[in-house]
Amino acid sequence: MRESRPNFKNIQSFEEFKRYYWYRDELSQICKSLGLEYRGTKQELNKIIEQYFKGNRVEKSKRKRSKKQTEVITLNMPLLECGFSFNKKFRDYFSTVTGVNPFKFNADMAAAWRKVQKENNKKFKIKDMLKIYFGESDYAKYDYSACEWNQFLKDFCLDECSAKYSNKLKVASLLWQEVRVSRKEKVYSKELLIEYAHLIEVYKK
């Protein structure tokens, strides 16, 4: 029998809340319904909800975007004062500084930029972003837990047992939906094929 995930309003503690899988959009909607800050990464939204259960409210913040643009970029420029963006201009600059061409901003750099904006960190400079790129700074890390579904699907498709199903994506999706709302670890295993055989039998070749 499927173990249903309870409605958020019926959850009594953060310990109970984190037993279940929630999409980022779901977390955002929960925060919005509670009048809390609803923008940010999945990891950040989880922390906001954790604080909510502790009796602390993380109110919605007002973000001001800097319209200031700079012609010449230097290593000591604060990101918030030079019109920083993940655009061609800054990509070309980082390419010149690092010698990497084409240059691509990585996930940790994106996480760092979100943190800088959220905290209005006027001291974080271009050179600090370079340290993020080279893995020399732990200022911010991308929340890879958001990729659990992708990993689940990949592991399912790598399992030779998946070859007997005509629609792998559909089967993986059905299994994931069951795991997502349960207290099970959010990973694929062969045992799931047995446990939920009644749901996926129809997709056998």
XYZ file of N, CA, C and O in Angstrom:
820
model
N 0.857 -1.192 0.000
C 0.000 0.000 0.000
C 0.892 1.240 0.000
O 1.873 1.314 0.713
N 0.511 2.221 -0.804
C 1.297 3.440 -0.931
C 1.217 4.274 0.351
O 0.160 4.482 0.918
N 2.374 4.738 0.807
C 2.449 5.575 1.995
C 2.302 7.024 1.545
O 3.164 7.569 0.876
N 1.192 7.650 1.875
C 0.923 8.994 1.403
C 1.712 10.036 2.183
O 1.822 9.957 3.397
N 2.224 10.998 1.452
C 2.889 12.115 2.095
C 1.822 13.047 2.657
O 0.892 13.434 1.944
N 1.906 13.429 3.924
C 0.871 14.279 4.509
C 0.894 15.697 3.951
O 1.908 16.143 3.421
N -0.224 16.385 4.074
C -0.280 17.784 3.695
C 0.619 18.569 4.642
O 0.710 18.244 5.824
N 1.262 19.606 4.143
C 2.211 20.352 4.969
C 1.576 20.851 6.268
O 2.206 20.816 7.331
N 0.338 21.307 6.199
C -0.307 21.885 7.392
C -0.526 20.846 8.493
O -0.775 21.200 9.654
N -0.424 19.555 8.130
C -0.593 18.494 9.126
C 0.724 17.977 9.686
O 0.744 17.087 10.531
N 1.831 18.526 9.192
C 3.152 18.114 9.667
C 3.515 18.917 10.912
O 3.394 20.143 10.931
N 3.946 18.222 11.940
C 4.146 18.852 13.245
C 5.576 19.288 13.548
O 5.799 20.070 14.458
N 6.543 18.762 12.802
C 7.932 19.103 13.106
C 8.790 19.036 11.851
O 8.402 18.423 10.846
N 9.954 19.660 11.915
C 10.869 19.626 10.783
C 11.419 18.224 10.587
O 11.689 17.800 9.463
N 11.583 17.485 11.679
C 12.058 16.101 11.588
C 11.090 15.275 10.747
O 11.505 14.459 9.923
N 9.810 15.486 10.938
C 8.802 14.779 10.146
C 8.822 15.287 8.712
O 8.742 14.503 7.759
N 8.951 16.590 8.545
C 8.939 17.217 7.225
C 10.045 16.669 6.327
O 9.820 16.371 5.150
N 11.260 16.525 6.868
C 12.394 16.136 6.032
C 12.440 14.638 5.711
O 13.320 14.191 4.994
N 11.486 13.878 6.231
C 11.405 12.464 5.862
C 10.903 12.294 4.426
O 11.053 11.246 3.827
N 10.272 13.342 3.915
C 9.653 13.263 2.593
C 10.414 14.113 1.582
O 11.136 15.046 1.943
N 10.234 13.764 0.324
C 10.894 14.514 -0.747
C 9.972 15.631 -1.214
O 8.788 15.425 -1.423
N 10.549 16.828 -1.383
C 9.783 17.980 -1.855
C 10.536 18.618 -3.018
O 11.743 18.822 -2.944
N 9.809 18.953 -4.086
C 10.429 19.673 -5.189
C 10.683 21.114 -4.761
O 10.009 21.629 -3.860
N 11.610 21.781 -5.422
C 11.906 23.165 -5.073
C 10.663 24.044 -5.204
O 10.404 24.912 -4.358
N 9.878 23.832 -6.272
C 8.669 24.633 -6.464
C 7.671 24.428 -5.330
O 6.956 25.360 -4.941
N 7.610 23.208 -4.801
C 6.720 22.934 -3.677
C 7.184 23.681 -2.434
O 6.378 24.271 -1.697
N 8.495 23.679 -2.200
C 9.054 24.397 -1.056
C 8.772 25.893 -1.183
O 8.426 26.559 -0.211
N 8.926 26.407 -2.411
C 8.685 27.824 -2.654
C 7.229 28.190 -2.369
O 6.936 29.216 -1.742
N 6.303 27.337 -2.808
C 4.877 27.585 -2.578
C 4.526 27.526 -1.091
O 3.711 28.310 -0.602
N 5.148 26.599 -0.375
C 4.917 26.489 1.073
C 5.361 27.777 1.761
O 4.632 28.347 2.575
N 6.563 28.230 1.413
C 7.089 29.457 2.016
C 6.215 30.659 1.674
O 5.932 31.503 2.524
N 5.763 30.727 0.423
C 4.916 31.841 -0.004
C 3.598 31.837 0.765
O 3.116 32.888 1.200
N 3.015 30.653 0.967
C 1.740 30.548 1.681
C 1.880 30.955 3.144
O 0.908 31.374 3.777
N 3.106 30.833 3.679
C 3.356 31.192 5.079
C 3.823 32.636 5.226
O 4.067 33.117 6.335
N 3.948 33.329 4.076
C 4.406 34.710 4.112
C 5.893 34.835 4.372
O 6.377 35.847 4.875
N 6.638 33.782 4.009
C 8.086 33.772 4.232
C 8.828 34.034 2.923
O 8.222 34.036 1.847
N 10.128 34.247 3.021
C 10.950 34.371 1.816
C 10.798 33.095 0.995
O 10.990 31.996 1.515
N 10.444 33.223 -0.267
C 10.177 32.047 -1.098
C 11.113 31.932 -2.288
O 10.955 31.052 -3.126
N 12.113 32.826 -2.358
C 13.083 32.759 -3.442
C 14.383 32.161 -2.915
O 14.719 32.339 -1.748
N 15.090 31.469 -3.768
C 16.357 30.863 -3.360
C 16.474 29.429 -3.831
O 15.593 28.904 -4.517
N 17.564 28.792 -3.444
C 17.796 27.407 -3.839
C 16.954 26.481 -2.968
O 16.382 26.890 -1.955
N 16.911 25.228 -3.373
C 16.175 24.236 -2.588
C 16.746 24.147 -1.175
O 16.001 24.057 -0.191
N 18.054 24.184 -1.073
C 18.719 24.114 0.224
C 18.335 25.299 1.097
O 18.046 25.153 2.294
N 18.310 26.485 0.515
C 17.954 27.689 1.258
C 16.506 27.652 1.737
O 16.197 28.038 2.869
N 15.606 27.172 0.876
C 14.188 27.100 1.239
C 13.962 26.082 2.356
O 13.131 26.295 3.247
N 14.708 24.991 2.313
C 14.617 23.995 3.391
C 15.023 24.615 4.726
O 14.409 24.339 5.766
N 16.054 25.461 4.708
C 16.524 26.104 5.939
C 15.485 27.092 6.460
O 15.309 27.245 7.672
N 14.795 27.768 5.540
C 13.746 28.717 5.934
C 12.609 27.981 6.624
O 12.076 28.430 7.644
N 12.249 26.817 6.076
C 11.181 26.014 6.677
C 11.633 25.439 8.016
O 10.851 25.354 8.963
N 12.903 25.068 8.110
C 13.434 24.573 9.386
C 13.309 25.655 10.454
O 12.909 25.389 11.591
N 13.650 26.889 10.092
C 13.537 28.004 11.031
C 12.081 28.260 11.419
O 11.777 28.612 12.563
N 11.178 28.063 10.464
C 9.750 28.241 10.729
C 9.285 27.290 11.835
O 8.565 27.686 12.749
N 9.719 26.038 11.761
C 9.337 25.056 12.785
C 9.978 25.386 14.141
O 9.485 24.964 15.177
N 11.081 26.149 14.106
C 11.733 26.553 15.354
C 11.128 27.825 15.928
O 11.553 28.312 16.970
N 10.142 28.379 15.204
C 9.483 29.590 15.680
C 10.106 30.871 15.163
O 9.763 31.970 15.610
N 11.019 30.730 14.193
C 11.673 31.915 13.613
C 11.163 32.149 12.197
O 11.118 31.218 11.395
N 10.789 33.372 11.898
C 10.272 33.693 10.561
C 11.331 34.396 9.730
O 11.877 35.412 10.142
N 11.624 33.830 8.558
C 12.532 34.476 7.615
C 11.653 35.231 6.634
O 11.099 34.649 5.695
N 11.481 36.534 6.895
C 10.556 37.337 6.101
C 11.067 37.546 4.677
O 12.275 37.515 4.417
N 10.130 37.802 3.791
C 10.462 38.059 2.393
C 11.351 39.295 2.301
O 11.058 40.323 2.899
N 12.442 39.176 1.579
C 13.385 40.289 1.465
C 13.097 41.127 0.221
O 12.541 40.638 -0.763
N 13.462 42.366 0.305
C 13.313 43.265 -0.840
C 14.658 43.356 -1.529
O 15.647 43.777 -0.925
N 14.676 42.958 -2.784
C 15.934 42.937 -3.518
C 16.049 44.149 -4.421
O 15.129 44.487 -5.148
N 17.188 44.779 -4.341
C 17.449 45.922 -5.213
C 18.528 45.528 -6.198
O 19.598 45.063 -5.801
N 18.247 45.739 -7.444
C 19.218 45.378 -8.478
C 20.041 46.588 -8.866
O 19.504 47.661 -9.105
N 21.325 46.405 -8.919
C 22.202 47.492 -9.316
C 22.195 47.629 -10.836
O 22.397 46.669 -11.568
N 21.938 48.839 -11.283
C 21.910 49.102 -12.726
C 23.257 49.630 -13.214
O 23.436 49.901 -14.385
N 24.149 49.791 -12.252
C 25.461 50.332 -12.591
C 26.265 49.344 -13.424
O 26.372 48.179 -13.101
N 26.799 49.826 -14.503
C 27.648 48.998 -15.361
C 29.047 49.596 -15.378
O 29.223 50.795 -15.232
N 30.036 48.768 -15.543
C 31.406 49.264 -15.586
C 32.060 48.837 -16.887
O 31.776 47.769 -17.422
N 32.894 49.711 -17.395
C 33.550 49.428 -18.668
C 34.770 48.529 -18.466
O 34.977 47.574 -19.190
N 35.579 48.868 -17.465
C 36.806 48.111 -17.206
C 36.627 47.264 -15.948
O 36.306 47.773 -14.882
N 36.828 45.954 -16.076
C 36.671 45.032 -14.952
C 38.041 44.767 -14.331
O 39.025 44.542 -15.041
N 38.093 44.816 -12.994
C 39.339 44.508 -12.294
C 39.059 43.469 -11.206
O 37.914 43.300 -10.777
N 40.099 42.794 -10.744
C 39.955 41.729 -9.752
C 39.419 42.224 -8.415
O 38.778 41.470 -7.686
N 39.662 43.494 -8.080
C 39.250 44.030 -6.784
C 37.873 44.679 -6.797
O 37.478 45.298 -5.813
N 37.155 44.523 -7.889
C 35.814 45.107 -7.965
C 34.793 44.243 -7.239
O 34.710 43.037 -7.492
N 33.988 44.844 -6.323
C 32.891 44.090 -5.690
C 31.839 43.739 -6.743
O 31.523 44.563 -7.605
N 31.305 42.532 -6.664
C 30.324 42.087 -7.653
C 29.104 43.000 -7.704
O 28.553 43.260 -8.778
N 28.681 43.473 -6.540
C 27.466 44.281 -6.481
C 27.656 45.697 -7.024
O 26.687 46.429 -7.194
N 28.891 46.064 -7.314
C 29.149 47.435 -7.773
C 29.637 47.512 -9.214
O 29.950 48.590 -9.702
N 29.707 46.371 -9.880
C 30.230 46.408 -11.255
C 29.232 45.866 -12.275
O 29.589 45.602 -13.414
N 27.964 45.693 -11.832
C 26.951 45.196 -12.761
C 27.198 43.757 -13.174
O 26.923 43.368 -14.312
N 27.727 42.969 -12.237
C 28.072 41.581 -12.562
C 26.876 40.802 -13.090
O 25.741 40.941 -12.632
N 27.150 39.955 -14.069
C 26.118 39.084 -14.642
C 26.820 37.927 -15.346
O 27.995 38.029 -15.708
N 26.090 36.832 -15.527
C 26.668 35.686 -16.242
C 26.496 35.904 -17.744
O 25.883 35.098 -18.443
N 27.047 36.989 -18.237
C 26.892 37.319 -19.655
C 28.240 37.221 -20.388
O 29.267 36.876 -19.804
N 28.211 37.553 -21.666
C 29.403 37.419 -22.507
C 30.550 38.303 -22.025
O 31.722 37.897 -22.045
N 30.208 39.508 -21.580
C 31.242 40.451 -21.132
C 32.078 39.861 -20.000
O 33.315 39.867 -20.061
N 31.420 39.328 -18.977
C 32.149 38.761 -17.848
C 32.730 37.384 -18.174
O 33.761 36.992 -17.637
N 32.074 36.661 -19.083
C 32.616 35.381 -19.518
C 33.944 35.601 -20.245
O 34.913 34.866 -20.020
N 33.991 36.619 -21.078
C 35.227 36.946 -21.799
C 36.321 37.378 -20.829
O 37.500 37.033 -21.004
N 35.931 38.138 -19.799
C 36.916 38.595 -18.815
C 37.521 37.409 -18.069
O 38.746 37.297 -17.940
N 36.668 36.508 -17.600
C 37.161 35.334 -16.865
C 37.979 34.423 -17.782
O 38.912 33.769 -17.332
N 37.640 34.401 -19.041
C 38.390 33.603 -20.004
C 39.812 34.145 -20.142
O 40.795 33.396 -20.173
N 39.918 35.475 -20.177
C 41.225 36.130 -20.294
C 42.072 35.877 -19.050
O 43.261 35.562 -19.144
N 41.449 36.008 -17.879
C 42.170 35.855 -16.609
C 42.609 34.406 -16.370
O 43.709 34.144 -15.897
N 41.740 33.459 -16.709
C 42.032 32.044 -16.425
C 42.758 31.333 -17.567
O 43.368 30.292 -17.353
N 42.643 31.898 -18.781
C 43.233 31.233 -19.940
C 42.368 30.093 -20.444
O 42.786 29.305 -21.294
N 41.146 29.990 -19.916
C 40.212 28.938 -20.321
C 39.265 29.477 -21.388
O 38.561 30.466 -21.162
N 39.273 28.830 -22.541
C 38.413 29.292 -23.636
C 37.818 28.092 -24.396
O 38.552 27.250 -24.861
N 36.479 27.977 -24.438
C 35.505 28.927 -23.882
C 35.375 28.761 -22.368
O 35.483 27.642 -21.854
N 35.124 29.871 -21.683
C 34.955 29.838 -20.232
C 33.482 29.609 -19.886
O 32.602 30.181 -20.506
N 33.251 28.741 -18.904
C 31.876 28.493 -18.452
C 31.795 28.675 -16.939
O 32.598 28.105 -16.202
N 30.845 29.460 -16.483
C 30.615 29.622 -15.051
C 30.080 28.299 -14.505
O 29.238 27.661 -15.137
N 30.574 27.894 -13.336
C 30.108 26.621 -12.786
C 28.990 26.824 -11.757
O 28.636 27.954 -11.401
N 28.430 25.718 -11.288
C 27.277 25.762 -10.381
C 27.607 26.442 -9.059
O 26.775 27.162 -8.491
N 28.828 26.242 -8.547
C 29.210 26.877 -7.288
C 29.302 28.390 -7.441
O 29.001 29.142 -6.503
N 29.702 28.853 -8.619
C 29.760 30.296 -8.870
C 28.356 30.882 -8.887
O 28.126 31.992 -8.380
N 27.422 30.127 -9.438
C 26.028 30.585 -9.452
C 25.480 30.659 -8.031
O 24.765 31.600 -7.664
N 25.833 29.661 -7.215
C 25.396 29.640 -5.814
C 26.010 30.819 -5.054
O 25.355 31.439 -4.211
N 27.263 31.128 -5.355
C 27.950 32.246 -4.699
C 27.277 33.572 -5.055
O 27.067 34.430 -4.191
N 26.927 33.747 -6.313
C 26.278 34.987 -6.754
C 24.916 35.163 -6.088
O 24.558 36.259 -5.653
N 24.173 34.071 -5.939
C 22.875 34.150 -5.250
C 23.081 34.555 -3.787
O 22.315 35.347 -3.236
N 24.124 33.997 -3.171
C 24.401 34.306 -1.759
C 24.828 35.763 -1.602
O 24.413 36.446 -0.653
N 25.648 36.245 -2.509
C 26.098 37.640 -2.479
C 24.897 38.578 -2.553
O 24.792 39.554 -1.795
N 23.959 38.268 -3.463
C 22.774 39.104 -3.621
C 21.867 39.035 -2.397
O 21.373 40.054 -1.916
N 21.680 37.827 -1.896
C 20.794 37.629 -0.750
C 21.313 38.346 0.491
O 20.539 38.956 1.249
N 22.620 38.294 0.709
C 23.223 38.892 1.899
C 23.696 40.319 1.671
O 24.232 40.955 2.582
N 23.506 40.799 0.422
C 23.956 42.147 0.057
C 25.428 42.341 0.436
O 25.819 43.353 1.022
N 26.223 41.341 0.085
C 27.643 41.308 0.445
C 28.449 42.206 -0.504
O 28.807 41.810 -1.610
N 28.753 43.408 -0.038
C 29.460 44.385 -0.860
C 30.971 44.194 -0.836
O 31.705 44.910 -1.515
N 31.438 43.236 -0.047
C 32.878 42.978 0.048
C 33.340 41.849 -0.873
O 34.544 41.654 -1.061
N 32.366 41.089 -1.414
C 32.723 39.953 -2.273
C 33.140 40.477 -3.647
O 32.364 41.137 -4.344
N 34.393 40.171 -4.031
C 34.966 40.755 -5.245
C 35.136 39.727 -6.375
O 34.967 38.536 -6.183
N 35.484 40.256 -7.528
C 35.734 39.411 -8.696
C 36.777 38.339 -8.369
O 36.638 37.169 -8.744
N 37.819 38.719 -7.634
C 38.871 37.753 -7.291
C 38.336 36.635 -6.392
O 38.833 35.507 -6.426
N 37.303 36.953 -5.592
C 36.693 35.926 -4.745
C 35.915 34.925 -5.602
O 35.857 33.733 -5.280
N 35.330 35.429 -6.686
C 34.612 34.542 -7.602
C 35.583 33.608 -8.311
O 35.277 32.443 -8.578
N 36.784 34.107 -8.581
C 37.828 33.274 -9.192
C 38.225 32.140 -8.250
O 38.471 31.017 -8.685
N 38.286 32.435 -6.951
C 38.627 31.404 -5.970
C 37.557 30.309 -5.957
O 37.866 29.126 -5.788
N 36.305 30.717 -6.138
C 35.206 29.737 -6.226
C 35.439 28.830 -7.434
O 35.321 27.611 -7.350
N 35.802 29.443 -8.556
C 36.012 28.691 -9.800
C 37.116 27.649 -9.650
O 36.983 26.513 -10.114
N 38.201 28.024 -8.967
C 39.346 27.119 -8.817
C 39.210 26.190 -7.613
O 40.123 25.430 -7.296
N 38.057 26.255 -6.930
C 37.830 25.372 -5.789
C 38.647 25.743 -4.569
O 38.917 24.907 -3.706
N 39.050 27.011 -4.472
C 39.879 27.469 -3.362
C 39.055 28.158 -2.274
O 39.607 28.697 -1.316
N 37.746 28.172 -2.437
C 36.872 28.848 -1.472
C 35.612 28.026 -1.248
O 35.073 27.426 -2.177
N 35.148 28.012 0.005
C 33.911 27.313 0.359
C 32.789 28.308 0.660
O 31.860 28.004 1.402
N 32.895 29.489 0.078
C 31.908 30.545 0.351
C 30.485 30.059 0.060
O 29.555 30.334 0.810
N 30.320 29.322 -1.019
C 29.000 28.791 -1.369
C 29.170 27.518 -2.182
O 30.104 27.383 -2.967
N 28.247 26.581 -1.972
C 28.271 25.320 -2.707
C 26.886 25.060 -3.302
O 25.863 25.299 -2.663
N 26.886 24.574 -4.518
C 25.619 24.243 -5.173
C 24.960 23.062 -4.475
O 25.628 22.115 -4.065
N 23.645 23.135 -4.319
C 22.894 22.067 -3.649
C 22.567 20.967 -4.663
O 21.583 21.054 -5.385
N 23.399 19.928 -4.679
C 23.214 18.856 -5.653
C 22.073 17.905 -5.288
O 21.732 17.017 -6.070
N 21.463 18.100 -4.119
C 20.328 17.240 -3.759
C 19.161 17.469 -4.708
O 18.269 16.630 -4.842
N 19.184 18.627 -5.382
C 18.119 18.930 -6.345
C 18.191 18.007 -7.557
O 17.270 17.938 -8.367
N 19.294 17.283 -7.686
C 19.484 16.401 -8.846
C 19.137 14.946 -8.540
O 19.499 14.055 -9.308
N 18.461 14.703 -7.440
C 18.180 13.323 -7.018
C 17.380 12.552 -8.064
O 17.641 11.376 -8.307
N 16.398 13.214 -8.662
C 15.585 12.533 -9.681
C 16.444 12.133 -10.872
O 16.328 11.008 -11.386
N 17.314 13.035 -11.321
C 18.180 12.727 -12.462
C 19.064 11.514 -12.172
O 19.265 10.656 -13.037
N 19.581 11.440 -10.954
C 20.431 10.315 -10.572
C 19.612 9.034 -10.482
O 20.062 7.951 -10.880
N 18.391 9.160 -9.967
C 17.482 8.016 -9.851
C 17.211 7.435 -11.238
O 17.303 6.218 -11.454
N 16.889 8.302 -12.180
C 16.608 7.876 -13.553
C 17.838 7.236 -14.194
O 17.740 6.188 -14.847
N 18.987 7.845 -13.995
C 20.227 7.320 -14.566
C 20.521 5.924 -14.034
O 20.849 5.011 -14.797
N 20.389 5.750 -12.714
C 20.679 4.452 -12.095
C 19.686 3.383 -12.562
O 20.056 2.223 -12.755
N 18.430 3.775 -12.736
C 17.424 2.836 -13.223
C 17.777 2.358 -14.635
O 17.726 1.160 -14.935
N 18.131 3.304 -15.495
C 18.454 2.957 -16.887
C 19.735 2.125 -16.994
O 19.890 1.340 -17.933
N 20.640 2.291 -16.030
C 21.879 1.506 -16.044
C 21.654 0.077 -15.549
O 22.452 -0.819 -15.823
N 20.555 -0.139 -14.849
C 20.221 -1.472 -14.359
C 19.729 -2.316 -15.537
O 18.799 -1.939 -16.243
N 20.360 -3.470 -15.752
C 19.984 -4.330 -16.884
C 18.516 -4.762 -16.812
O 17.907 -5.080 -17.830
N 17.951 -4.751 -15.618
C 16.546 -5.138 -15.453
C 15.595 -4.153 -16.132
O 14.461 -4.503 -16.460
N 16.055 -2.929 -16.336
C 15.187 -1.924 -16.940
C 14.927 -2.206 -18.418
O 13.986 -1.678 -19.003
N 15.762 -3.063 -19.011
C 15.626 -3.374 -20.436
C 14.331 -4.106 -20.754
O 13.871 -4.108 -21.903
N 13.707 -4.721 -19.757
C 12.480 -5.477 -20.024
C 11.228 -4.605 -20.051
O 10.125 -5.105 -20.264
N 11.411 -3.288 -19.867
C 10.265 -2.377 -19.889
C 10.262 -1.555 -21.181
O 11.300 -1.084 -21.635
N 9.086 -1.414 -21.763
C 8.960 -0.735 -23.052
C 9.127 0.775 -22.940
O 9.574 1.426 -23.870
N 8.758 1.330 -21.788
C 8.871 2.771 -21.595
C 9.630 3.037 -20.298
O 9.044 3.152 -19.220
N 10.946 3.123 -20.413
C 11.796 3.262 -19.221
C 11.487 4.532 -18.434
O 11.443 4.516 -17.214
N 11.284 5.623 -19.149
C 11.034 6.898 -18.481
C 9.747 6.848 -17.659
O 9.702 7.325 -16.520
N 8.718 6.220 -18.227
C 7.434 6.117 -17.526
C 7.573 5.250 -16.266
O 7.063 5.608 -15.196
N 8.273 4.136 -16.398
C 8.461 3.228 -15.259
C 9.277 3.908 -14.164
O 8.929 3.862 -12.983
N 10.365 4.558 -14.570
C 11.207 5.252 -13.603
C 10.410 6.346 -12.892
O 10.533 6.542 -11.682
N 9.567 7.032 -13.649
C 8.742 8.101 -13.086
C 7.752 7.568 -12.053
O 7.555 8.163 -10.987
N 7.131 6.430 -12.362
C 6.177 5.818 -11.427
C 6.869 5.400 -10.133
O 6.350 5.625 -9.036
N 8.044 4.807 -10.279
C 8.809 4.383 -9.099
C 9.233 5.599 -8.264
O 9.143 5.596 -7.039
N 9.674 6.636 -8.982
C 10.128 7.853 -8.297
C 8.991 8.509 -7.506
O 9.195 8.964 -6.381
N 7.807 8.536 -8.097
C 6.664 9.152 -7.407
C 6.371 8.432 -6.095
O 5.995 9.056 -5.099
N 6.540 7.129 -6.099
C 6.307 6.357 -4.877
C 7.392 6.643 -3.832
O 7.103 6.849 -2.655
N 8.635 6.651 -4.286
C 9.761 6.898 -3.388
C 9.726 8.330 -2.854
O 9.987 8.581 -1.677
N 9.364 9.251 -3.726
C 9.381 10.675 -3.378
C 8.494 11.001 -2.182
O 8.838 11.828 -1.338
N 7.330 10.376 -2.104
C 6.387 10.699 -1.030
C 6.504 9.738 0.162
O 5.677 9.752 1.065
N 7.511 8.877 0.115
C 7.701 7.916 1.207
C 8.883 8.336 2.077
O 9.553 9.329 1.804
N 9.135 7.553 3.101
C 10.278 7.823 3.971
C 11.527 7.098 3.498
O 12.569 7.141 4.135
N 11.416 6.422 2.361
C 12.554 5.684 1.815
C 13.651 6.639 1.374
O 13.406 7.800 1.074
N 14.875 6.122 1.323
C 15.987 6.891 0.781
C 15.690 7.165 -0.684
O 15.178 6.295 -1.400
N 15.995 8.362 -1.147
C 15.621 8.775 -2.505
C 16.617 8.286 -3.548
O 17.219 9.058 -4.299
N 16.800 6.963 -3.582
C 17.717 6.347 -4.534
C 17.052 5.124 -5.164
O 16.141 4.533 -4.587
N 17.530 4.774 -6.345
C 16.977 3.608 -7.038
C 17.591 2.309 -6.512
O 18.783 2.248 -6.212
N 16.776 1.267 -6.422
C 17.272 -0.071 -6.070
C 16.382 -1.110 -6.750
O 15.211 -0.839 -7.055
N 16.921 -2.285 -6.984
C 16.173 -3.356 -7.642
C 14.927 -3.740 -6.843
O 13.927 -4.200 -7.408
N 15.003 -3.575 -5.532
C 13.875 -3.947 -4.677
C 12.604 -3.190 -5.040
O 11.486 -3.679 -4.849
N 12.764 -2.006 -5.597
C 11.603 -1.192 -5.970
C 10.799 -1.867 -7.086
O 9.580 -1.731 -7.153
N 11.494 -2.599 -7.959
C 10.815 -3.287 -9.070
C 9.881 -4.368 -8.532
O 8.832 -4.645 -9.118
N 10.268 -4.960 -7.426
C 9.443 -6.006 -6.810
C 8.315 -5.381 -6.005
O 7.149 -5.770 -6.132
N 8.671 -4.380 -5.212
C 7.688 -3.748 -4.333
C 6.546 -3.091 -5.104
O 5.389 -3.146 -4.680
N 6.877 -2.501 -6.251
C 5.855 -1.789 -7.016
C 5.557 -2.471 -8.354
O 5.180 -1.827 -9.326
N 5.727 -3.779 -8.387
C 5.480 -4.549 -9.611
C 4.064 -4.345 -10.114
O 3.817 -4.321 -11.329
N 3.106 -4.184 -9.207
C 1.703 -4.026 -9.604
C 1.467 -2.737 -10.386
O 0.497 -2.632 -11.136
N 2.367 -1.774 -10.250
C 2.211 -0.508 -10.962
C 2.897 -0.505 -12.325
O 2.464 0.201 -13.234
N 3.960 -1.280 -12.459
C 4.781 -1.210 -13.675
C 4.706 -2.466 -14.551
O 5.301 -2.503 -15.618
N 3.963 -3.469 -14.098
C 3.849 -4.730 -14.843
C 3.356 -4.495 -16.270
O 3.798 -5.152 -17.223
N 2.457 -3.536 -16.429
C 1.845 -3.276 -17.731
C 2.844 -2.768 -18.758
O 2.606 -2.836 -19.971
N 4.009 -2.278 -18.289
C 5.000 -1.737 -19.212
C 6.076 -2.738 -19.611
O 7.037 -2.393 -20.287
N 5.890 -4.001 -19.190
C 6.839 -5.033 -19.604
C 6.673 -5.326 -21.089
O 5.555 -5.327 -21.599
N 7.787 -5.609 -21.747
C 7.738 -5.894 -23.190
C 7.076 -7.240 -23.431
O 7.185 -8.155 -22.631
